Coordinates of C-alpha atoms in Angstrom, one line a residue:
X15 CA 53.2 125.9 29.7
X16 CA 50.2 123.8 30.9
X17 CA 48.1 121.9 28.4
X18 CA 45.0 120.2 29.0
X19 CA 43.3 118.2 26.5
X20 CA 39.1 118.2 26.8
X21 CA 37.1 116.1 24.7
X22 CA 33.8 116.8 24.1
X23 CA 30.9 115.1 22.4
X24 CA 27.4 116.6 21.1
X25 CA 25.0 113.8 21.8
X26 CA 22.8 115.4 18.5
X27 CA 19.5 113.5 19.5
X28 CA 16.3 112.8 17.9
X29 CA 14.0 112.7 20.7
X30 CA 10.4 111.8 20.8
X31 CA 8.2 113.9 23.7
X32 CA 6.6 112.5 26.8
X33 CA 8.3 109.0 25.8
X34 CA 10.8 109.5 28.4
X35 CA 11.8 106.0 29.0
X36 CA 13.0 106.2 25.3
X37 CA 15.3 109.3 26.0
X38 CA 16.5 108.0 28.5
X39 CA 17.9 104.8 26.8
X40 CA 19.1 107.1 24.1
X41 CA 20.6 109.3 26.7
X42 CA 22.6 106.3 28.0
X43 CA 23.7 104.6 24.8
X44 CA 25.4 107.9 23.5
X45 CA 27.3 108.5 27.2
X46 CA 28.5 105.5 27.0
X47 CA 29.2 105.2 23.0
X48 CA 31.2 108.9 24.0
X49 CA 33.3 107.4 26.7
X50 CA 34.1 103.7 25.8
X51 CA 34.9 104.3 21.9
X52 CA 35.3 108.0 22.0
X53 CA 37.0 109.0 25.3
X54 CA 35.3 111.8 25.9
X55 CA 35.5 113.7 28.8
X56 CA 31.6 115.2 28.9
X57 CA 29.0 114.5 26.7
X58 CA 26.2 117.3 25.9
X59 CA 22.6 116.6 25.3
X60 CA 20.0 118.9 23.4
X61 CA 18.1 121.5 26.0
X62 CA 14.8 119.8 27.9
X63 CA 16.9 116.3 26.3
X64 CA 15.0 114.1 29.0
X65 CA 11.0 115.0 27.7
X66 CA 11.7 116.3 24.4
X67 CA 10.9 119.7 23.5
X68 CA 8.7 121.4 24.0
X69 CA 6.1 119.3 25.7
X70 CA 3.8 122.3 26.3
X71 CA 1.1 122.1 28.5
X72 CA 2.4 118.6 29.4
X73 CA 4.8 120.4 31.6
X74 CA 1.3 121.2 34.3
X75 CA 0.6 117.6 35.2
X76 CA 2.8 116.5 37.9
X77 CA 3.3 113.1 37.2
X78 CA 4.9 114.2 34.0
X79 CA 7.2 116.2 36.0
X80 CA 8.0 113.4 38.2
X81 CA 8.7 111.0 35.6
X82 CA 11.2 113.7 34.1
X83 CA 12.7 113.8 37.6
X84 CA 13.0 110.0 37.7
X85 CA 14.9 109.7 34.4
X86 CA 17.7 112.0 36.1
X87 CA 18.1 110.4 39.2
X88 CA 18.8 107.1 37.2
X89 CA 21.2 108.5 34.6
X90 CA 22.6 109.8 37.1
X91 CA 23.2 106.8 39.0
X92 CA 23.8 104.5 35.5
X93 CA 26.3 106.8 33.8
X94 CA 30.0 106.9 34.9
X95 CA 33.4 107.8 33.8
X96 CA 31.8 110.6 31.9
X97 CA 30.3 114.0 32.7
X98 CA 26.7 114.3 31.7
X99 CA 25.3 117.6 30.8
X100 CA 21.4 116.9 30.1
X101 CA 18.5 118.9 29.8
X102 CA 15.6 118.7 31.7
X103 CA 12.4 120.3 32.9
X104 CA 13.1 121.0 37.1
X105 CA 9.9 122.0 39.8
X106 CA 11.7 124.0 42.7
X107 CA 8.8 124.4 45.3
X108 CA 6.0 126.6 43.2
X109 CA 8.1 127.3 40.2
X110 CA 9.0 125.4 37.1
X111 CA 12.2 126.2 35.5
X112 CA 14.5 125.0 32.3
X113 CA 16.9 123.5 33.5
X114 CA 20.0 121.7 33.1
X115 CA 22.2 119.7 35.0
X116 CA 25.8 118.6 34.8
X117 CA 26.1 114.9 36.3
X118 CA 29.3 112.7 37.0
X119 CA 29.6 109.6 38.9
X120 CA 26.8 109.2 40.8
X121 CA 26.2 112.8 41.8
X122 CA 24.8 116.1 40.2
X123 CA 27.3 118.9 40.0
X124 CA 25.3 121.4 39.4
X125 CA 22.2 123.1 37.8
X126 CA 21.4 126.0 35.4
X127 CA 18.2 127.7 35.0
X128 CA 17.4 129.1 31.7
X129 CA 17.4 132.8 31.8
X130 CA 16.2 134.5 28.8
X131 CA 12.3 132.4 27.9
X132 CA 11.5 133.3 24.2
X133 CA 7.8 133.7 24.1
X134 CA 7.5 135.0 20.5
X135 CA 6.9 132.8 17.0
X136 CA 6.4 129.4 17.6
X137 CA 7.6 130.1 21.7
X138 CA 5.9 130.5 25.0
X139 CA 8.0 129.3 27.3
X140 CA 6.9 132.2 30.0
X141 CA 3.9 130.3 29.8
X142 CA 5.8 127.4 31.8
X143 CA 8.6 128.6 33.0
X144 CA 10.2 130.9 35.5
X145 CA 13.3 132.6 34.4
X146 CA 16.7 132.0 36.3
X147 CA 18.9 135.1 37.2
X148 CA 22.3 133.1 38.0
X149 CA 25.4 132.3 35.9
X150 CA 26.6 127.9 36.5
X151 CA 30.3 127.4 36.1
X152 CA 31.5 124.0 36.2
X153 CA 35.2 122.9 36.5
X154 CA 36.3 119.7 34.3
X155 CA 39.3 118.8 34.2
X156 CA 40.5 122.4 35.4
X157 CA 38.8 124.3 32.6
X158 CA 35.8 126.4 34.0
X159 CA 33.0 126.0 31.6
X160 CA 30.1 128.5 31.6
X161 CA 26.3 126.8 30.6
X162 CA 23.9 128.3 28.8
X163 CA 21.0 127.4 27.5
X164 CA 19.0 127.9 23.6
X165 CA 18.0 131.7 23.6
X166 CA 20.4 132.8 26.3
X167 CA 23.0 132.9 23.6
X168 CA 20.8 135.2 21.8
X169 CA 21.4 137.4 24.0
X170 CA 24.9 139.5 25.7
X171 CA 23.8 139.3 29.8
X172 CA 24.2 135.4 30.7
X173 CA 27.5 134.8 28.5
X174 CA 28.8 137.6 29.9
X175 CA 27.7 136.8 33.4
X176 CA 29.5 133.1 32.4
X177 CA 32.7 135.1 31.1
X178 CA 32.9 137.3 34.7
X179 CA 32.9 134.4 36.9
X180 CA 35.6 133.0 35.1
X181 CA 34.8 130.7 31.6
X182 CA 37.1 130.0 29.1
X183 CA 34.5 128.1 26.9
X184 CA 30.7 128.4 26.8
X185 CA 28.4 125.2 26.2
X186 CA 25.1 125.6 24.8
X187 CA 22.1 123.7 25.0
X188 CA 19.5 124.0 22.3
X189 CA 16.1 122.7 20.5
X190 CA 16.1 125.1 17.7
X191 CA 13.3 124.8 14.8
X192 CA 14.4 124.9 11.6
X193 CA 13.7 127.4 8.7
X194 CA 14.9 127.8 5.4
X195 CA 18.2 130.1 6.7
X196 CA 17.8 129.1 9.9
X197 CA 21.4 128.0 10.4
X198 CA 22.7 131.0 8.8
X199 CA 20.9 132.9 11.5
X200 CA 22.8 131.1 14.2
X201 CA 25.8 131.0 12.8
X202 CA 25.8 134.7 12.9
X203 CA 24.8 135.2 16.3
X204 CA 27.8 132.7 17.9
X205 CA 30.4 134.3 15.5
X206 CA 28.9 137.5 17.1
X207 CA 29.4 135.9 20.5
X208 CA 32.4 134.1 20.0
X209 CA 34.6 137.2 18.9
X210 CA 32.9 139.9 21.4
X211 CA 34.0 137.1 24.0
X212 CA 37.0 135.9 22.3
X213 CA 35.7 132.2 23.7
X214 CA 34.6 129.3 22.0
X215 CA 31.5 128.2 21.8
X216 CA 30.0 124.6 22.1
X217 CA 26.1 124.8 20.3
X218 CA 24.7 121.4 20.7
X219 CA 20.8 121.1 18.9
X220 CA 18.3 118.4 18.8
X221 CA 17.1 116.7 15.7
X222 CA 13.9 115.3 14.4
X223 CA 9.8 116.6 14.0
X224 CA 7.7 117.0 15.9
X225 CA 3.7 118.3 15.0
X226 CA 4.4 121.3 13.0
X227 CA 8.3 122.2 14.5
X228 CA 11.2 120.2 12.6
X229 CA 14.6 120.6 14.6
X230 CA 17.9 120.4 11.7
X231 CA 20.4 119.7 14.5
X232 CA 23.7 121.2 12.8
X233 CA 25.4 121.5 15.9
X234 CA 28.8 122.9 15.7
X235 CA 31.6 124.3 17.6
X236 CA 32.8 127.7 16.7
X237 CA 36.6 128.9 18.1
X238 CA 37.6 132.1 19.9
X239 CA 37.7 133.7 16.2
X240 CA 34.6 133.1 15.1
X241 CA 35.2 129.9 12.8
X242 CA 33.1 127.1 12.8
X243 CA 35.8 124.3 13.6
X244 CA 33.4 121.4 13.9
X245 CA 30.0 120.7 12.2
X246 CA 27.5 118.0 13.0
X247 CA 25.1 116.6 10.4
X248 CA 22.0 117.8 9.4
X249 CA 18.5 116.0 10.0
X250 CA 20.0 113.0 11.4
X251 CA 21.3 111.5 14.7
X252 CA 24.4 111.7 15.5
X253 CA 27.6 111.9 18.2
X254 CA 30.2 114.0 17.5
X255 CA 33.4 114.1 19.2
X256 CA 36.4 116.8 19.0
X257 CA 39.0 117.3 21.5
X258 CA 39.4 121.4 22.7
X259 CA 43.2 121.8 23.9
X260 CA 43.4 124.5 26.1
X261 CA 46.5 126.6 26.9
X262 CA 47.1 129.3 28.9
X263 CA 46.1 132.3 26.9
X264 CA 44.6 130.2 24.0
X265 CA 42.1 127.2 22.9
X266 CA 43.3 125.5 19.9
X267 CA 39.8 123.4 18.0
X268 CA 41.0 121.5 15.1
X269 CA 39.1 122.8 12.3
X270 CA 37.6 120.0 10.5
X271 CA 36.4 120.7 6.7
X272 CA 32.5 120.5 5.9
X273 CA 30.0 120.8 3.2
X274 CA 26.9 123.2 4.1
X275 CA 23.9 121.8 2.3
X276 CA 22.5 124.1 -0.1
X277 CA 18.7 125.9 1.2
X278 CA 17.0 123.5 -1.2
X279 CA 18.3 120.2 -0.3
X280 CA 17.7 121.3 3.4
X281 CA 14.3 122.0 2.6
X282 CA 13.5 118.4 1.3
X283 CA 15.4 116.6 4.0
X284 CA 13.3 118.7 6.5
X285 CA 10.0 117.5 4.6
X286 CA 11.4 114.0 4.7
X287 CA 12.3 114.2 8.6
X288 CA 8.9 115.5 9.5
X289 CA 6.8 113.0 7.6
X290 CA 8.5 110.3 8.9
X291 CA 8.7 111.8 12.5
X292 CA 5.4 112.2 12.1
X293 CA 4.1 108.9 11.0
X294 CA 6.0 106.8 13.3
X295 CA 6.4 108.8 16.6
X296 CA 2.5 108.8 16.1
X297 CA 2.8 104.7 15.6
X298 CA 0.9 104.5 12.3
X299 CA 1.6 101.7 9.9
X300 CA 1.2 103.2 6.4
X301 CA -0.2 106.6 4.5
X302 CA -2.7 107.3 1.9
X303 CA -1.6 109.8 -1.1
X304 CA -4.7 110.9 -3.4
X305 CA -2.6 111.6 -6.4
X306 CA -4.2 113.6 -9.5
X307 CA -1.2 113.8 -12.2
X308 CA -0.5 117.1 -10.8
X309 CA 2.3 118.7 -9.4
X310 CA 1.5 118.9 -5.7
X311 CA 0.2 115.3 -5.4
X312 CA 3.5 114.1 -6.8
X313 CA 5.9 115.9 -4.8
X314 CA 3.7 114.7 -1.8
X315 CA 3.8 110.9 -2.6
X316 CA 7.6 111.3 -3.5
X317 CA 8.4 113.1 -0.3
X318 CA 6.4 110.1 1.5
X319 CA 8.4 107.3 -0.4
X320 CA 11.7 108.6 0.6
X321 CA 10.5 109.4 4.4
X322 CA 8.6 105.8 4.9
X323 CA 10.0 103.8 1.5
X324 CA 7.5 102.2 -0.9
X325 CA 5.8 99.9 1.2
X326 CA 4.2 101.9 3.6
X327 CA 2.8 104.7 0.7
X328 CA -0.4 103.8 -1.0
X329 CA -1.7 105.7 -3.8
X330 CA -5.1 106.8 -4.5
X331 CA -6.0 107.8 -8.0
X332 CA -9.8 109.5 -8.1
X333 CA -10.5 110.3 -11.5
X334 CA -13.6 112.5 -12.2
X335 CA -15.3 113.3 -15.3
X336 CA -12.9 116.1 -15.8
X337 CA -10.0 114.3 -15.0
X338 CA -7.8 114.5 -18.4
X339 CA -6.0 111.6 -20.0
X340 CA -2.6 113.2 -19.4
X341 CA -3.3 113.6 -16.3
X342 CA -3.9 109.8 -15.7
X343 CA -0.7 109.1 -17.8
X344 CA 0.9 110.6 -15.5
X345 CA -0.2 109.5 -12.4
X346 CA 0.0 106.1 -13.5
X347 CA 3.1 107.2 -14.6
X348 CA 4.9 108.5 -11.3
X349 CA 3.3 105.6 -9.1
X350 CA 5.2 103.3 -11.6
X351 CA 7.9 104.9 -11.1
X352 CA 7.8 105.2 -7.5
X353 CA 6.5 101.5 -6.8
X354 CA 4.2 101.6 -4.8
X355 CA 0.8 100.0 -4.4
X356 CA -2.0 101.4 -6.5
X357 CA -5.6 101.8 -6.6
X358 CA -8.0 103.6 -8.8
X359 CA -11.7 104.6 -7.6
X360 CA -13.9 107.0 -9.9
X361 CA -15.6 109.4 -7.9
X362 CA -18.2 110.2 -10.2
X363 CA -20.6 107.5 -8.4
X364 CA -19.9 109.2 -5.2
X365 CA -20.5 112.6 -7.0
X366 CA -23.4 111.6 -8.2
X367 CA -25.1 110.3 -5.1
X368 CA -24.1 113.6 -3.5
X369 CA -25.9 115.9 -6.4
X370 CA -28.8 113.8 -6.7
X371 CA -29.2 114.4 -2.5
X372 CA -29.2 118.0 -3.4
X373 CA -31.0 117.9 -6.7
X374 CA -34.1 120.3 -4.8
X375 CA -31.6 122.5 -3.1
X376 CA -29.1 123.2 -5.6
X377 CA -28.5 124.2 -9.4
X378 CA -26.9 120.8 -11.0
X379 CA -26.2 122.4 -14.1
X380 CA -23.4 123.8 -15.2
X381 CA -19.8 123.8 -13.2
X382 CA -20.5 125.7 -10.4
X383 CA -18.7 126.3 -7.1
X384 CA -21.0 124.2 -5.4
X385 CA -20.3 121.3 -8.0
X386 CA -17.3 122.0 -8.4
X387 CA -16.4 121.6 -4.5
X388 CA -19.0 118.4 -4.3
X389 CA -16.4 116.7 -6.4
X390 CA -13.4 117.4 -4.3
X391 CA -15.8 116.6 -1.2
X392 CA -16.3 113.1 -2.8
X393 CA -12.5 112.4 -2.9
X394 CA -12.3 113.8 1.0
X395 CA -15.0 110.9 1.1
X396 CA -13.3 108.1 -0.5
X397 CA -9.6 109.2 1.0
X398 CA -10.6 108.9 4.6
X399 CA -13.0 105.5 4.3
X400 CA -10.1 104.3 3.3
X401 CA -7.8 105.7 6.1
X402 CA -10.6 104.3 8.5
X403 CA -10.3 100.9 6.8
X404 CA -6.6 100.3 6.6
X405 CA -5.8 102.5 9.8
X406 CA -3.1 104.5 7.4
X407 CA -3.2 108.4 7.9
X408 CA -4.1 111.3 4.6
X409 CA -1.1 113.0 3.5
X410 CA -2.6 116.0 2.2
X411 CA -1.3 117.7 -1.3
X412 CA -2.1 121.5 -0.7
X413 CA 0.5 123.9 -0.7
X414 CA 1.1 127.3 1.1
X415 CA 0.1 129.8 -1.8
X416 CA -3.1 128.1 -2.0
X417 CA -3.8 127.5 2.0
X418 CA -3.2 131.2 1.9
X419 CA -6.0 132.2 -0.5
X420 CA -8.4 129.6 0.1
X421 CA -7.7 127.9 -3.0
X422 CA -8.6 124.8 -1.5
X423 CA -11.6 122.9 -0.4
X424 CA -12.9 121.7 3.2
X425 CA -13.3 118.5 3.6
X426 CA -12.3 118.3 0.6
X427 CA -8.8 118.1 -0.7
X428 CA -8.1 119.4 2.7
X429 CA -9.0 116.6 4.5
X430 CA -6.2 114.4 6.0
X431 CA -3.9 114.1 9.1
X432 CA -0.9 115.5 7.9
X433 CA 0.3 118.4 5.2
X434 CA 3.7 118.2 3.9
X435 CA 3.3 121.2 1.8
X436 CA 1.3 123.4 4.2
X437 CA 3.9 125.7 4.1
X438 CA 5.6 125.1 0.7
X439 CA 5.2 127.9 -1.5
X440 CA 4.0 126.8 -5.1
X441 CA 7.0 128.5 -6.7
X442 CA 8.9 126.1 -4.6
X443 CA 7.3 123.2 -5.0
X444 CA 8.6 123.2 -8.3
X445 CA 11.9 123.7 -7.6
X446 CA 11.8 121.1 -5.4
X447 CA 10.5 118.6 -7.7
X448 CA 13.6 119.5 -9.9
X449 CA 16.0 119.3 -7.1
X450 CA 14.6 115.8 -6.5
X451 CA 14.9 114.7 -10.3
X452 CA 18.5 115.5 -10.3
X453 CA 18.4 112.6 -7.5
X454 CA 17.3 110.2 -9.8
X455 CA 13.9 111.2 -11.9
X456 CA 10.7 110.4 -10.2
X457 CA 8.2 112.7 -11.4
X458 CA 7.0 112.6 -14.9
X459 CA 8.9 115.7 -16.8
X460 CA 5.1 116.9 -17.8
X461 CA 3.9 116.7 -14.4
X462 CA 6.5 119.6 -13.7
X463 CA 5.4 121.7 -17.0
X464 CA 2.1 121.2 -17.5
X465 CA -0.2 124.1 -16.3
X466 CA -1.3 123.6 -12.9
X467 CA -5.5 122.9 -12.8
X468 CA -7.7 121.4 -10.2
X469 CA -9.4 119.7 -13.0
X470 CA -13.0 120.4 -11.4
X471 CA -14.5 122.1 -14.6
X472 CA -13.8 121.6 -17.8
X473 CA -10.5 123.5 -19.4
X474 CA -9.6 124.7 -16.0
X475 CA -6.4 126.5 -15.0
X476 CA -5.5 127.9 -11.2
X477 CA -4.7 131.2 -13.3
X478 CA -8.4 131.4 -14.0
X479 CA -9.1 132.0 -10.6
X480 CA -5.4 133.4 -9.8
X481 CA -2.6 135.5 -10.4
X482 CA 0.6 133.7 -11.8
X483 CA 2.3 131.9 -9.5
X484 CA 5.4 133.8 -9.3
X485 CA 3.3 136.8 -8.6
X486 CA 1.0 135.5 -6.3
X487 CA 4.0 134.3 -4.2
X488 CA 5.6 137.4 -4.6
X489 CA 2.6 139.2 -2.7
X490 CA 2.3 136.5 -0.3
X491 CA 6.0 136.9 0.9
X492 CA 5.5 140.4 1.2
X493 CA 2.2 140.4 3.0
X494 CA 2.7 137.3 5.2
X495 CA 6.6 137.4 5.8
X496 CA 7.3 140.9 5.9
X497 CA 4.1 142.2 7.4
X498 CA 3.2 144.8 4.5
X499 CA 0.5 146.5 3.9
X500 CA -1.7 146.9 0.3
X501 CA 0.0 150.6 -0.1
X502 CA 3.5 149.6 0.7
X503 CA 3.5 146.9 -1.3
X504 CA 2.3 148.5 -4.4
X505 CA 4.8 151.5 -3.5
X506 CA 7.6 148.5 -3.8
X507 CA 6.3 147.7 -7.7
X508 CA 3.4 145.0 -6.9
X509 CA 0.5 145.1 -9.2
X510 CA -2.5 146.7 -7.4
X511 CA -5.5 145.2 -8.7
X512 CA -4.0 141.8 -7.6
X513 CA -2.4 143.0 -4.6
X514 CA -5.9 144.1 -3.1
X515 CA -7.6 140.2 -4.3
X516 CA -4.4 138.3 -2.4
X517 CA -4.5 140.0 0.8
X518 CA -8.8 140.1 0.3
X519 CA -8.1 136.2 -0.2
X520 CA -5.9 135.8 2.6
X521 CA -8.4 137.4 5.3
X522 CA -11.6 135.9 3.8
X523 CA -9.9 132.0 4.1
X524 CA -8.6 132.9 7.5
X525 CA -11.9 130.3 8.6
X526 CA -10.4 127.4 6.7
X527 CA -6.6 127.9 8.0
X528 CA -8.4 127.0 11.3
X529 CA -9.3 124.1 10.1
X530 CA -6.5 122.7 7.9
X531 CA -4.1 119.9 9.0
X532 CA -0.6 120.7 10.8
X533 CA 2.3 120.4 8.1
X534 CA 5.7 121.0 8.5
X535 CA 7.1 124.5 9.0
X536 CA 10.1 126.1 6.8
X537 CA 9.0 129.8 6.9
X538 CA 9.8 132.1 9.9
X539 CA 5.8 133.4 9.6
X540 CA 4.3 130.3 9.1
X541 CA 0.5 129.1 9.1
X542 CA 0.1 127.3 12.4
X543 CA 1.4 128.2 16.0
X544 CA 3.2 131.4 13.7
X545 CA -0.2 133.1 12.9
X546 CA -2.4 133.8 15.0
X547 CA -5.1 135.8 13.7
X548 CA -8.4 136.2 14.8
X549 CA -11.1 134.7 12.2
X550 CA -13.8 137.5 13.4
X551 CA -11.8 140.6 12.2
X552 CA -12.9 143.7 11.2
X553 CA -9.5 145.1 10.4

């Protein structure tokens, strides 16, 4: 009986779009890591590996095209010894596909047009692309191999299309956003593939952030029966190599042993990837944190520390004439802790100037909305004339639960470049704060049980103005991830007076969503490219 031995390597990159010169580089590097020190036989690269994905509306200017085109023609003529299967956007007279294309000594094999375009969530590839309507088989080493690419696996037409013309082993391209059980999604789908088939399965993902999107890589290899036999890292680069010995009736995968990373841990490391993705594909030497001795602003700056280290985090304390003493403790506390560089401006100056402006237009007495929001206005102020000074970028501190009510003030605590929590429930912001004092403590053990205030008025709590936490969550996930309505949620044991306010909330702030800084997304339904809800709505 015949054996043939094919080594394969997942070139699990973290690629930064439009900087095409880069991918390239990095596309070279890891054929030629994979053939001198790994022998592999081909090396697979993330889906549209060349521009990054997805480069959106990038993908209409023609030199853009042709500079994607250019980087193929000189892998292909750089790389040998190796077969190179790389992603890549491809223009075929009037038509734009996604494409991919397996090189090898000089020459390009062949090509694959994606077939099945999501345009739903954070997709619209039809707005691009043109779907293909043909199965690629390629022959290495005598084993046909059928291509795929991302959402074709999704679905039972092109592997089956692969699987009639003859593969014994299906390779898949991807850039596939994270969420919180994202990869237990997957997983389910190429079991589901992989046994219906009875082939294995070769699922190679990108890595890194970019804007909102964060990509987990995980790429794995999953047998004939369903197992995952190999798993690749998550959030990080890297090139890994097993060898698939093919019989004549069989594939034997070593089945190498791994540890999944539990939802919360893969929720921080996502945080950590998109900050840092974020910060230095956009070239930007430093951030500003405005930190309060609250909850939010510490998971923010602690999240920004581990993505950039110490040195390129400054902190902002802006103490009002609410501010309490604990709540200086402990922001003094947590930036000692954290090391970095410090400053401490009083707002009440600025807060002052702004009221005595207005002393003819509005009531000054009291605590008032107004005066309440003047005061986070004057922080907005003071946060982003020093962003303008330095050249460092906001962070912002707000989280998901209050984005979603308008708990939050424009240009106010809202104003920044960047929200780490945008779509961090507050629930979980907690528990991610625990999860990252089991790491080694950071933040101050009152910072984590205190009651949560805005400190704009004196004695204030959030649960003045909101329902518990827990609760409020609870309604969000109901009404923002699962789409229910007042009566169905009350019908499922949801309080009703507070289940009319939230979803009251969450259509009266729909304005200020507009307006709020990109964050990273965990949620499958998540504020930004997600939701898309008109802001004039008489619904």
């Amino acid at each position: 009986m015949t054996k043939t031995t094919l080594r394969i390597a997942m070139a699990q990159l973290n690629l930064h779009i439009g900087n095409i010169t880069e991918n390239l580089a990095k596309h070279i590097q890891a054929a030629n890591e994979a053939r001198d020190l790994h022998q592999a036989d081909l090396v697979v690269f993330p889906e549209l590996s060349l521009t990054g994905y997805s480069p959106e509306d990038l993908l209409n200017r023609k030199h853009f095209i042709e500079a994607s085109d250019a980087a193929l023609k000189t892998l292909t003529e750089t790389v040998h010894g190796i077969y190179c299967l790389v992603g890549h956007p491809q223009q075929i007279k009037n038509k734009l596909y996604n494409a991919t294309s397996l090189i090898y000594n000089g020459k390009i094999l062949g090509q694959y047009h994606k077939q099945c375009l999501p345009n739903n969530s954070v997709f619209d590839e039809r707005r691009y692309f043109t779907p293909g309507d043909k199965p690629l088989i390629q022959t290495i080493k005598g084993i046909p191999i059928g291509i795929l690419i991302c959402e074709d696996i999704w679905h039972i037409q092109p592997a089956q299309q692969a699987l009639d013309a003859g593969a014994r082993l299906i390779v898949n391209l991807n850039a596939s956003p994270f969420e919180l059980d994202k990869h237990e999604q997957r997983l389910t789908v190429l079991r589901k593939r992989a046994i219906h088939h009875h082939t294995p399965i070769v699922y190679v993902n990108n890595v890194g952030g970019q804007d909102e999107l964060i990509f987990d890589g995980g790429s794995m290899i999953i047998n004939n029966e369903g197992n995952v036999a190999t798993l690749a890292p998550f959030f990080k680069e890297s090139l890994t190599v097993t060898s698939l010995e093919f019989n004549e009736n069989s594939v034997n995968i070593p089945e190498t042993t791994y540890t999944l990373p539990a939802t919360l841990e893969r929720a921080y490391q996502g945080l950590v990837l998109a900050i840092r993705d974020y910060i230095n594909k956009n070239h930007m030497p430093h951030v500003l944190v405005g930190v309060s001795g609250g909850i939010d602003s510490a998971l923010t700056l602690t999240l920004a520390v581990d993505a950039l280290g110490k040195d390129r985090v400054h902190a902002v304390v802006l103490p009002s004439r609410h501010s309490s003493k604990l709540s200086l403790e402990e922001a003094n506390a947590l930036t000692q802790n954290l090391g970095v560089k410090t400053k401490t401006i009083d707002i009440e100056p600025t807060y002052q100037a702004v009221v005595s402006s207005l002393k003819n237009e509005i009531c000054t007495q009291g605590s008032s909305v107004t005066l309440q929001n003047c005061q986070a206005r004057a922080r907005g102020i003071l946060l982003m004339a020093l962003s303008n000074e330095s050249g460092g970028l906001v962070l912002t501190t707000g989280n998901r639960s209050e984005l979603a009510v308008g708990y939050c003030t424009l240009y106010g605590d809202m104003a920044g470049g960047f929200a780490p929590l945008k779509d961090v429930p507050k629930t979980m912001v907690y528990a991610l704060a625990h999860y990252r004092n089991q790491l080694g403590e950071v933040i101050p053990p009152r910072t984590i049980t205190r009651a949560p205030t805005a400190e704009l008025a004196p004695d204030q709590k959030d649960q003045d103005s909101l329902p518990p936490y827990e609760l409020l969550d609870a309604i969000l996930l109901a009404h923002l991830n699962q789409g229910m309505g007042v009566a169905e949620m009350v019908a499922a044991g949801l309080p009703e007076a507070d289940v009319v306010k939230v979803v009251r909330l969450v259509k009266l702030s729909e304005y200020k969503r507009k307006q709020a800084a990109m964050g990273p997304r965990l949620n499958a339904y998540a504020f930004g490219k997600d939701w898309r809800f008109p802001v004039t709505n008489g619904f």
